[in-house]
Structures are given as C-alpha cells and as structure tokens.
Amino acid sequence: MLESMGLPLPAESLIIGAALYAATTHHLEIRWVVVAAVTGAIMGDNFGYLIGRSIGFRLLQKHGGKVGLTHERLLLGRYLFKRHGGTVVFVGRFVAILRVFVALLAGANHMPWKSFLWHNALGGVVWAGGYAVATYFLGKEIFSLSGPLAIGIGSLVVIFLGVCLYFLKKNEKRLTDEAMKEAKSEEHSGKNKA
C-alpha cells in the first residue's frame, strides 16, 4: 500500500517472500496473502491518486521545471493521461519506478477517477495476485527461474520503455501541439458556458 502511495518500498519482494513462506511452511494461507497484496495495492494507488489530485499538479507546476517538466510537458502529460491513462496505469503496475509514481501522476493530471479505479484495480489484481499465486505454485523452483526470468523481463521492460521514450521524443512537438489545441478548445468552451 505504501509503495503504491508513492514511497519507494520493495512491494514485489514482500509479496514474493510471503508467497514463498506460505508455500514452504504452510503457516500462511496463500489466499490471505493474495487478498492482502491486492487490497494494499489498490488502496495505496487510490490514496496516491487523491494526493496527486489535491496537491500534485501545483507541486509539478512549481517545481517541475527543475526536472525538465515545462508547462508544455505538463500539458502533454495531461493529454496523454486523458487519451491513454488506463494503459499507463495498468502497465505502470509492472514497472518498478513507474509503479511508485503512476497514481500520483494520474491524480495530478486529472485522469478521470472511474477510469483510474478500473485500470488500477485490474492492474492490482493481475500484478499482486499474479505474483503471489505464481510464486506460491512455483515454490522452491522460483530461485532457479528468477535469474533468467528476471533478465528476460528486464530486457523486455527496457525495450518497451525505450520504444515509448523514442516515440514521445519523436512526436513530442506534434503531441504538444495537439495538447495545446485541446487545452485552448476546453478553455474556450468553458468561457462560452459561462
């Protein structure tokens, strides 16, 4: 829960450790490990979303420039979360660094809560439940598989992130222009309603 709220803690290790303990000692029941992991992941992300929604955007506006988040990039982030937020939230669950910040960023970028809730819950069930159940059933074999499996998954994640960064860098100007056009359109329609 705390990792999903934005604190860099080892949630995966905790889930894997608890599932292995349940598999090897039978002092814990795997269903309660799964319930705790999934509930903590979903609740933590919802708290992170609320924190991001209430103070995140102001914080990014004030201090974002220090880390390269210009006004245009903040608009681009809002645009991307509006268009592809569900995918970002779901996939972010499986990327360690992104998992820590995705809920805060979704809230700060005003991603619709219902969409966030659905994708967050789906990601939480697949990620936390999947890790716990897979680890439980693999039991002691997880240690022999973890080296090659971790290298393979890590390589795929690096490639995926590289492709995403390349796409964003190559299309940043076009996407920023679209985001600015949409922001002006929303601002104009808001004035017309008033």
Short mmCIF file of C-alpha atoms in Angstrom, two decimals:
data_model
loop_
_atom_site.label_atom_id
_atom_site.label_comp_id
_atom_site.label_asym_id
_atom_site.label_seq_id
_atom_site.Cartn_x
_atom_site.Cartn_y
_atom_site.Cartn_z
CA MET A 1 0.00 0.00 0.00
CA LEU A 2 2.76 2.44 0.94
CA GLU A 3 4.69 1.79 -2.28
CA SER A 4 1.58 2.47 -4.34
CA MET A 5 1.12 5.76 -2.46
CA GLY A 6 4.49 6.98 -3.73
CA LEU A 7 7.08 5.64 -1.28
CA PRO A 8 9.91 3.64 -2.89
CA LEU A 9 9.50 0.38 -0.96
CA PRO A 10 10.10 -3.25 -2.07
CA ALA A 11 6.48 -4.42 -2.51
CA GLU A 12 7.35 -7.13 -5.05
CA SER A 13 9.91 -8.64 -2.69
CA LEU A 14 7.38 -8.64 0.14
CA ILE A 15 4.73 -10.37 -1.98
CA ILE A 16 7.19 -12.96 -3.27
CA GLY A 17 8.61 -13.55 0.22
CA ALA A 18 5.17 -14.01 1.78
CA ALA A 19 4.07 -16.37 -1.01
CA LEU A 20 7.26 -18.44 -0.69
CA TYR A 21 6.79 -18.58 3.07
CA ALA A 22 3.21 -19.78 2.54
CA ALA A 23 4.36 -22.40 0.01
CA THR A 24 7.22 -23.80 2.06
CA THR A 25 5.97 -23.61 5.66
CA HIS A 26 2.18 -23.66 5.26
CA HIS A 27 1.95 -21.23 8.21
CA LEU A 28 0.20 -18.69 5.97
CA GLU A 29 -2.65 -19.34 3.59
CA ILE A 30 -1.96 -18.09 0.08
CA ARG A 31 -5.49 -16.73 -0.32
CA TRP A 32 -4.88 -14.26 2.54
CA VAL A 33 -1.52 -13.26 1.07
CA VAL A 34 -3.30 -12.55 -2.24
CA VAL A 35 -6.13 -10.63 -0.53
CA ALA A 36 -3.65 -8.51 1.46
CA ALA A 37 -1.43 -7.81 -1.56
CA VAL A 38 -4.28 -6.92 -3.93
CA THR A 39 -6.12 -4.81 -1.33
CA GLY A 40 -2.95 -2.95 -0.36
CA ALA A 41 -2.03 -2.26 -3.98
CA ILE A 42 -5.47 -0.94 -4.91
CA MET A 43 -5.93 1.12 -1.73
CA GLY A 44 -2.43 2.57 -1.93
CA ASP A 45 -2.93 3.69 -5.53
CA ASN A 46 -6.24 5.31 -4.64
CA PHE A 47 -4.61 7.24 -1.80
CA GLY A 48 -1.76 8.20 -4.16
CA TYR A 49 -4.31 9.36 -6.75
CA LEU A 50 -6.05 11.55 -4.15
CA ILE A 51 -2.73 13.06 -3.05
CA GLY A 52 -1.79 13.73 -6.68
CA ARG A 53 -5.22 15.18 -7.39
CA SER A 54 -5.14 17.56 -4.43
CA ILE A 55 -1.54 18.85 -4.43
CA GLY A 56 0.32 17.08 -7.24
CA PHE A 57 -0.30 19.45 -10.15
CA ARG A 58 0.51 22.57 -8.11
CA LEU A 59 3.71 20.89 -6.95
CA LEU A 60 4.62 19.93 -10.53
CA GLN A 61 3.89 23.48 -11.75
CA LYS A 62 6.04 24.98 -9.01
CA HIS A 63 8.99 22.56 -9.06
CA GLY A 64 8.59 20.62 -12.32
CA GLY A 65 10.95 22.90 -14.22
CA LYS A 66 13.80 21.66 -12.02
CA VAL A 67 13.43 18.20 -13.56
CA GLY A 68 12.52 19.24 -17.11
CA LEU A 69 8.73 19.31 -16.70
CA THR A 70 7.94 22.54 -18.52
CA HIS A 71 4.41 23.94 -18.81
CA GLU A 72 4.12 22.35 -22.27
CA ARG A 73 5.24 18.96 -20.97
CA LEU A 74 2.75 19.15 -18.12
CA LEU A 75 0.02 19.82 -20.71
CA LEU A 76 1.34 16.90 -22.74
CA GLY A 77 1.19 14.68 -19.64
CA ARG A 78 -2.40 15.70 -19.02
CA TYR A 79 -3.23 14.98 -22.67
CA LEU A 80 -1.56 11.55 -22.58
CA PHE A 81 -3.31 10.60 -19.34
CA LYS A 82 -6.61 11.72 -20.84
CA ARG A 83 -6.07 9.67 -24.02
CA HIS A 84 -4.08 6.65 -22.76
CA GLY A 85 -4.28 6.91 -18.97
CA GLY A 86 -5.76 3.45 -18.48
CA THR A 87 -2.90 1.80 -20.33
CA VAL A 88 -0.33 3.86 -18.42
CA VAL A 89 -1.91 2.92 -15.07
CA PHE A 90 -2.18 -0.80 -15.92
CA VAL A 91 1.30 -1.17 -17.47
CA GLY A 92 2.82 1.08 -14.80
CA ARG A 93 1.94 -1.54 -12.20
CA PHE A 94 4.59 -3.84 -13.69
CA VAL A 95 7.43 -1.27 -13.91
CA ALA A 96 9.06 -0.70 -10.50
CA ILE A 97 9.83 3.03 -10.78
CA LEU A 98 6.62 3.88 -12.60
CA ARG A 99 4.57 1.85 -10.08
CA VAL A 100 5.69 4.21 -7.30
CA PHE A 101 4.59 7.37 -9.13
CA VAL A 102 1.81 6.40 -11.56
CA ALA A 103 -1.07 7.03 -9.13
CA LEU A 104 0.33 10.42 -8.11
CA LEU A 105 0.78 11.38 -11.77
CA ALA A 106 -2.71 10.14 -12.70
CA GLY A 107 -4.21 12.30 -9.94
CA ALA A 108 -2.05 15.31 -10.78
CA ASN A 109 -3.06 15.02 -14.45
CA HIS A 110 -6.76 14.79 -13.52
CA MET A 111 -7.30 11.38 -15.08
CA PRO A 112 -10.99 10.54 -14.63
CA TRP A 113 -11.33 8.66 -11.34
CA LYS A 114 -13.64 5.93 -12.67
CA SER A 115 -11.18 5.05 -15.42
CA PHE A 116 -8.31 5.17 -12.95
CA LEU A 117 -10.19 2.97 -10.48
CA TRP A 118 -10.96 0.31 -13.09
CA HIS A 119 -7.43 0.12 -14.55
CA ASN A 120 -5.84 0.36 -11.11
CA ALA A 121 -7.97 -2.49 -9.76
CA LEU A 122 -7.32 -4.64 -12.83
CA GLY A 123 -3.58 -3.96 -12.60
CA GLY A 124 -3.56 -4.61 -8.85
CA VAL A 125 -5.30 -7.97 -9.23
CA VAL A 126 -3.08 -9.11 -12.10
CA TRP A 127 0.17 -7.80 -10.58
CA ALA A 128 -0.19 -8.58 -6.87
CA GLY A 129 -2.38 -11.64 -7.29
CA GLY A 130 -0.32 -12.92 -10.19
CA TYR A 131 2.98 -12.57 -8.36
CA ALA A 132 1.63 -14.22 -5.21
CA VAL A 133 -0.07 -17.15 -6.94
CA ALA A 134 2.76 -17.77 -9.43
CA THR A 135 5.35 -17.67 -6.67
CA TYR A 136 3.28 -19.96 -4.47
CA PHE A 137 2.90 -22.59 -7.17
CA LEU A 138 6.49 -22.36 -8.32
CA GLY A 139 7.57 -22.69 -4.67
CA LYS A 140 11.25 -23.50 -4.31
CA GLU A 141 11.71 -23.50 -8.09
CA ILE A 142 11.38 -19.72 -8.20
CA PHE A 143 15.02 -19.28 -7.23
CA SER A 144 16.32 -21.29 -10.19
CA LEU A 145 13.99 -19.43 -12.57
CA SER A 146 14.42 -15.94 -11.16
CA GLY A 147 17.81 -15.22 -12.77
CA PRO A 148 16.95 -15.92 -16.43
CA LEU A 149 13.34 -14.81 -15.99
CA ALA A 150 14.39 -11.51 -14.39
CA ILE A 151 16.90 -10.87 -17.19
CA GLY A 152 14.26 -11.61 -19.85
CA ILE A 153 11.57 -9.48 -18.24
CA GLY A 154 14.04 -6.70 -17.51
CA SER A 155 15.18 -6.70 -21.14
CA LEU A 156 11.58 -6.52 -22.38
CA VAL A 157 10.81 -3.65 -19.99
CA VAL A 158 13.91 -1.72 -21.12
CA ILE A 159 12.98 -2.24 -24.78
CA PHE A 160 9.36 -1.22 -24.13
CA LEU A 161 10.41 1.92 -22.23
CA GLY A 162 12.97 2.74 -24.94
CA VAL A 163 10.32 2.48 -27.66
CA CYS A 164 7.92 4.65 -25.61
CA LEU A 165 10.61 7.29 -24.96
CA TYR A 166 11.64 7.25 -28.64
CA PHE A 167 8.01 7.66 -29.71
CA LEU A 168 7.44 10.51 -27.24
CA LYS A 169 10.67 12.28 -28.21
CA LYS A 170 9.98 11.90 -31.91
CA ASN A 171 6.36 13.01 -31.55
CA GLU A 172 6.69 15.44 -28.64
CA LYS A 173 6.15 18.55 -30.78
CA ARG A 174 3.10 17.10 -32.55
CA LEU A 175 1.61 15.74 -29.32
CA THR A 176 2.30 19.03 -27.50
CA ASP A 177 0.58 20.94 -30.32
CA GLU A 178 -2.44 18.61 -30.05
CA ALA A 179 -2.47 19.02 -26.27
CA MET A 180 -2.27 22.83 -26.56
CA LYS A 181 -5.06 22.86 -29.15
CA GLU A 182 -7.26 20.69 -26.91
CA ALA A 183 -6.47 22.85 -23.84
CA LYS A 184 -7.41 26.02 -25.76
CA SER A 185 -10.57 24.34 -27.03
CA GLU A 186 -11.56 23.32 -23.47
CA GLU A 187 -10.75 26.82 -22.20
CA HIS A 188 -12.82 28.39 -25.00
CA SER A 189 -15.81 26.08 -24.41
CA GLY A 190 -15.60 26.84 -20.66
CA LYS A 191 -15.83 30.58 -21.38
CA ASN A 192 -18.79 30.05 -23.71
CA LYS A 193 -20.69 28.17 -20.98
CA ALA A 194 -20.04 30.98 -18.50
#
